[in-house]
Tab-separated table of C-alpha atoms in Angstrom:
chain	number	residue	atom	x	y	z
T	1	MET	CA	0.000	0.000	0.000
T	2	THR	CA	1.576	3.274	-1.092
T	3	GLY	CA	0.560	6.845	-1.595
T	4	SER	CA	1.203	10.090	0.210
T	5	SER	CA	-0.763	11.815	2.921
T	6	CYS	CA	0.007	14.533	5.415
T	7	VAL	CA	-0.797	14.873	9.093
T	8	THR	CA	0.520	18.014	10.753
T	9	ALA	CA	1.867	18.202	14.296
T	10	ASN	CA	3.589	20.903	16.309
T	11	GLU	CA	6.819	20.343	18.217
T	12	VAL	CA	7.016	21.747	21.763
T	13	ALA	CA	6.435	21.169	25.445
T	14	THR	CA	7.946	19.294	28.324
T	15	ASN	CA	6.118	16.897	30.637
T	16	THR	CA	2.693	17.967	29.418
T	17	LYS	CA	-0.021	15.912	31.136
T	18	THR	CA	-3.259	16.745	29.389
T	19	GLY	CA	-6.316	14.911	28.215
T	20	GLU	CA	-8.558	12.409	29.897
T	21	GLN	CA	-6.954	9.026	30.501
T	22	ILE	CA	-8.449	6.206	28.488
T	23	SER	CA	-8.535	2.485	29.198
T	24	HIS	CA	-6.348	0.577	26.747
T	25	HIS	CA	-8.769	-2.352	26.635
T	26	GLY	CA	-10.461	-2.379	23.231
T	27	ALA	CA	-8.891	0.970	22.340
T	28	ALA	CA	-8.641	2.328	18.830
T	29	ALA	CA	-5.264	2.504	17.108
T	30	ASP	CA	-5.490	6.291	16.881
T	31	THR	CA	-5.602	6.643	20.682
T	32	VAL	CA	-2.052	5.844	21.804
T	33	VAL	CA	1.187	7.177	23.232
T	34	ILE	CA	4.009	7.136	20.702
T	35	LEU	CA	7.420	7.123	22.358
T	36	ASP	CA	11.119	7.152	21.606
T	37	PHE	CA	14.259	6.672	23.699
T	38	GLU	CA	17.731	8.015	23.115
T	39	THR	CA	20.201	5.775	24.921
T	40	THR	CA	23.857	5.227	25.850
T	41	GLY	CA	23.957	2.127	23.628
T	42	LEU	CA	21.960	-0.755	22.233
T	43	SER	CA	21.399	-3.129	25.140
T	44	PRO	CA	20.023	-2.480	28.623
T	45	GLY	CA	21.123	-6.026	29.429
T	46	GLU	CA	24.710	-4.855	29.045
T	47	GLY	CA	24.234	-1.809	31.244
T	48	ASP	CA	23.063	0.725	28.681
T	49	ARG	CA	20.622	3.362	29.944
T	50	GLY	CA	18.164	5.867	28.601
T	51	ILE	CA	19.395	9.452	28.250
T	52	GLU	CA	16.231	11.035	26.819
T	53	ILE	CA	12.589	10.094	26.573
T	54	GLY	CA	10.141	11.751	24.209
T	55	ALA	CA	6.495	10.911	23.639
T	56	VAL	CA	3.356	12.167	21.924
T	57	LYS	CA	-0.083	11.346	23.311
T	58	ILE	CA	-2.808	10.970	20.680
T	59	GLU	CA	-6.535	10.685	21.260
T	60	ARG	CA	-8.796	9.970	18.248
T	61	GLY	CA	-5.986	11.039	15.945
T	62	GLN	CA	-5.333	14.375	17.656
T	63	VAL	CA	-2.256	15.242	19.711
T	64	ILE	CA	-3.362	16.026	23.264
T	65	GLY	CA	-0.033	15.941	25.120
T	66	ARG	CA	3.738	15.713	24.839
T	67	PHE	CA	6.502	14.553	27.143
T	68	GLN	CA	10.205	15.242	26.720
T	69	GLU	CA	13.070	15.175	29.186
T	70	LEU	CA	16.763	14.386	29.316
T	71	MET	CA	17.778	12.030	32.097
T	72	TYR	CA	21.113	11.387	33.772
T	73	PRO	CA	22.141	7.730	33.263
T	74	GLY	CA	24.821	7.578	35.944
T	75	GLN	CA	27.589	7.209	33.363
T	76	ARG	CA	29.298	9.224	30.662
T	77	ILE	CA	28.170	8.758	27.088
T	78	SER	CA	30.519	8.106	24.185
T	79	GLY	CA	31.564	10.616	21.569
T	80	PHE	CA	29.566	8.641	19.017
T	81	ILE	CA	26.349	9.022	21.012
T	82	GLU	CA	27.040	12.738	21.528
T	83	SER	CA	27.519	13.173	17.778
T	84	HIS	CA	24.569	10.962	16.835
T	85	THR	CA	22.038	12.625	19.141
T	86	GLY	CA	23.437	16.091	19.802
T	87	ILE	CA	23.127	15.337	23.532
T	88	SER	CA	26.307	16.116	25.462
T	89	ASN	CA	27.665	14.892	28.769
T	90	GLU	CA	27.366	18.456	30.017
T	91	MET	CA	23.653	18.492	29.218
T	92	LEU	CA	23.112	15.178	30.981
T	93	ALA	CA	25.013	16.291	34.070
T	94	LYS	CA	22.265	18.867	34.645
T	95	ALA	CA	19.415	16.404	34.056
T	96	ARG	CA	17.346	14.569	36.657
T	97	PRO	CA	18.192	10.884	37.298
T	98	CYS	CA	16.485	8.308	35.095
T	99	GLY	CA	14.322	7.012	37.929
T	100	GLU	CA	12.752	10.390	38.661
T	101	VAL	CA	11.943	10.950	34.998
T	102	MET	CA	10.529	7.466	34.622
T	103	ARG	CA	8.144	7.960	37.529
T	104	ASP	CA	6.699	11.010	35.795
T	105	PHE	CA	6.599	9.194	32.480
T	106	SER	CA	4.648	6.302	33.994
T	107	GLU	CA	1.881	8.753	34.874
T	108	PHE	CA	1.932	10.166	31.342
T	109	ILE	CA	1.326	6.776	29.693
T	110	GLN	CA	-1.199	5.470	32.215
T	111	GLY	CA	-4.214	3.937	30.483
T	112	PHE	CA	-2.785	4.162	26.951
T	113	ASN	CA	-1.398	1.644	24.509
T	114	LEU	CA	2.087	2.343	23.186
T	115	VAL	CA	3.699	2.630	19.755
T	116	ALA	CA	7.357	2.990	18.795
T	117	HIS	CA	9.408	2.671	15.622
T	118	ASN	CA	11.352	-0.554	16.143
T	119	ALA	CA	9.298	-1.105	19.264
T	120	SER	CA	11.331	-4.049	20.541
T	121	PHE	CA	14.227	-1.636	21.190
T	122	ASP	CA	12.177	0.971	23.042
T	123	LYS	CA	10.204	-1.655	24.962
T	124	ARG	CA	13.434	-3.208	26.263
T	125	PHE	CA	14.607	0.142	27.580
T	126	LEU	CA	11.213	1.083	29.004
T	127	ASP	CA	10.972	-2.256	30.787
T	128	ALA	CA	14.530	-1.972	32.115
T	129	GLU	CA	14.153	1.599	33.385
T	130	PHE	CA	10.766	0.886	34.959
T	131	SER	CA	12.124	-2.265	36.586
T	132	ARG	CA	14.880	-0.262	38.276
T	133	VAL	CA	12.256	1.787	40.127
T	134	SER	CA	9.657	-0.982	40.515
T	135	ILE	CA	7.138	0.520	38.068
T	136	ASP	CA	4.837	-1.440	35.785
T	137	TYR	CA	2.449	-0.420	33.016
T	138	SER	CA	-0.693	-1.950	31.579
T	139	GLY	CA	-0.655	-0.724	27.981
T	140	GLN	CA	0.383	-2.964	25.105
T	141	PHE	CA	2.944	-2.223	22.371
T	142	SER	CA	2.707	-2.085	18.615
T	143	CYS	CA	5.507	-1.323	16.159
T	144	SER	CA	5.230	1.288	13.414
T	145	MET	CA	8.248	-0.167	11.610
T	146	LEU	CA	6.699	-3.644	11.369
T	147	ALA	CA	3.409	-2.094	10.271
T	148	ALA	CA	5.220	-0.106	7.577
T	149	ARG	CA	6.907	-3.257	6.281
T	150	ARG	CA	3.426	-4.623	5.536
T	151	LEU	CA	1.801	-1.379	4.343
T	152	CYS	CA	4.694	0.331	2.518
T	153	GLN	CA	6.231	-2.667	0.825
T	154	HIS	CA	7.859	-0.633	-1.948
T	155	SER	CA	9.698	1.785	0.323
T	156	PRO	CA	13.494	1.582	-0.208
T	157	ASN	CA	13.812	0.595	3.456
T	158	HIS	CA	11.780	1.015	6.611
T	159	GLN	CA	13.898	3.352	8.661
T	160	LEU	CA	11.895	6.265	9.986
T	161	GLY	CA	13.584	8.904	7.811
T	162	SER	CA	13.177	6.822	4.664
T	163	LEU	CA	9.473	6.216	5.306
T	164	VAL	CA	8.861	9.890	6.008
T	165	ALA	CA	10.467	10.762	2.668
T	166	TYR	CA	8.668	7.947	0.817
T	167	LEU	CA	5.249	9.108	2.057
T	168	ASN	CA	6.048	12.804	1.540
T	169	ILE	CA	5.484	13.608	5.209
T	170	PRO	CA	6.765	17.129	5.918
T	171	MET	CA	9.835	17.437	8.138
T	172	ASP	CA	10.940	20.597	9.916
T	173	GLY	CA	13.717	19.242	12.116
T	174	VAL	CA	16.447	16.620	12.480
T	175	LEU	CA	15.917	13.041	13.596
T	176	HIS	CA	17.636	11.339	16.556
T	177	ARG	CA	16.148	13.453	19.308
T	178	ALA	CA	13.453	11.677	21.256
T	179	LEU	CA	10.538	14.110	20.972
T	180	TYR	CA	11.084	14.868	17.300
T	181	ASP	CA	11.370	11.177	16.442
T	182	SER	CA	8.123	10.607	18.348
T	183	GLU	CA	6.453	13.431	16.426
T	184	MET	CA	7.515	11.959	13.085
T	185	THR	CA	6.523	8.449	14.134
T	186	ALA	CA	3.111	9.815	15.125
T	187	LYS	CA	2.703	11.365	11.686
T	188	LEU	CA	3.742	8.102	10.041
T	189	TRP	CA	1.378	6.070	12.216
T	190	LEU	CA	-1.596	8.306	11.423
T	191	VAL	CA	-0.795	8.304	7.701
T	192	MET	CA	-0.827	4.507	7.724
T	193	LEU	CA	-4.098	4.388	9.658
T	194	ASN	CA	-5.715	6.872	7.279
T	195	SER	CA	-4.516	4.862	4.279
T	196	ILE	CA	-6.144	1.727	5.703
T	197	LYS	CA	-9.370	3.605	6.413
T	198	GLU	CA	-9.532	5.042	2.897
T	199	GLN	CA	-8.661	1.830	1.075
T	200	TYR	CA	-10.814	-0.525	3.132
T	201	GLY	CA	-13.639	1.767	4.222
T	202	LEU	CA	-13.015	1.363	7.938
T	203	SER	CA	-14.203	4.078	10.307
T	204	VAL	CA	-12.298	2.743	13.317
T	205	ILE	CA	-9.147	0.624	13.392
T	206	PRO	CA	-8.713	-1.377	16.601
T	207	PHE	CA	-5.279	-1.353	18.192
T	208	LYS	CA	-5.388	-5.150	18.263
T	209	LEU	CA	-5.799	-5.172	14.480
T	210	MET	CA	-2.551	-3.227	14.082
T	211	GLN	CA	-0.829	-5.667	16.425
T	212	LYS	CA	-2.130	-8.529	14.292
T	213	LEU	CA	-1.060	-6.744	11.117
T	214	THR	CA	2.556	-6.553	12.292
T	215	LYS	CA	2.622	-10.353	12.591
T	216	THR	CA	0.899	-11.051	9.273
T	217	PRO	CA	2.945	-12.175	6.241
T	218	ARG	CA	3.155	-9.457	3.625
T	219	HIS	CA	1.230	-11.436	1.024
T	220	ALA	CA	-1.680	-11.874	3.469
T	221	VAL	CA	-2.098	-8.234	4.483
T	222	HIS	CA	-4.784	-7.412	1.911
T	223	ALA	CA	-6.882	-10.407	2.920
T	224	LEU	CA	-6.565	-9.514	6.588
T	225	LEU	CA	-7.741	-5.933	6.081
T	226	LYS	CA	-10.409	-6.819	3.515
T	227	GLY	CA	-11.851	-9.260	6.030
T	228	CYS	CA	-12.411	-6.345	8.422
T	229	CYS	CA	-14.584	-4.397	5.984
C-alpha cells in the first residue's frame, strides 16, 4: 500500500499531562502514546541506559499531550552518542536521574497503549528503566516499523527517515532526538491508519488489528484488512 498523505503536528512542550486518561482495553489505534528513547547504547542487558525520553499522546488522531526530558544515566556517554544525538555529557550532568523521569513518564502513559518505531528496542529500555524503580504499566505495544513493512512494501527501506520521505510527510527538524522522532513516528502512524481507512472503508481501526497486522505475512495483508470491511 503506497501513496502520500500529510498529518501536521507541532513540536514543543515538556512533561505535558493533558487529556482524559483512556482504558487501553479495546482501544482504537489512533488513541495511543508514541514514544522514543535516546540511549547510551543498544542493550540495557549490558548496562546501557536511557538518556532522553520523548512521547506524543494521541486521542482519536489528535495530539493532546507531549513529554520530553533528558535524564542522567549515571555514566558518561561516548563521543559517538554525543555526535549521533546532539546530547552532550554536560547536558546530561544537569538532568534529573532516570528514575525520577521514569516515575513522571509512567503517569503520562497510564491507560494508553504504546507505539514505537522498532518497538522491541524501546520496549526493552522502558521495561529496564521501569524495573529499576519498581514501576509497571498496563498498555500494550505495537511497532510502526513492522506495520510499515506490511503497508509500505515498496519503500526503499523502513527506517523512519526513509518512510517519512517515501510518504512525503513534511519534516521541519532533524531526527535522533526523542521528541522529534516521536512526532515523526506519530505522523507516520496516522498516515498509515488513514490509508487503511480510505482503502478498506473502515471508520475505526482497533489497536489489536494493528498488532495482528505486524505479525501477518506481507502477502496476506490485503486479505486480513479486507476481512475487516
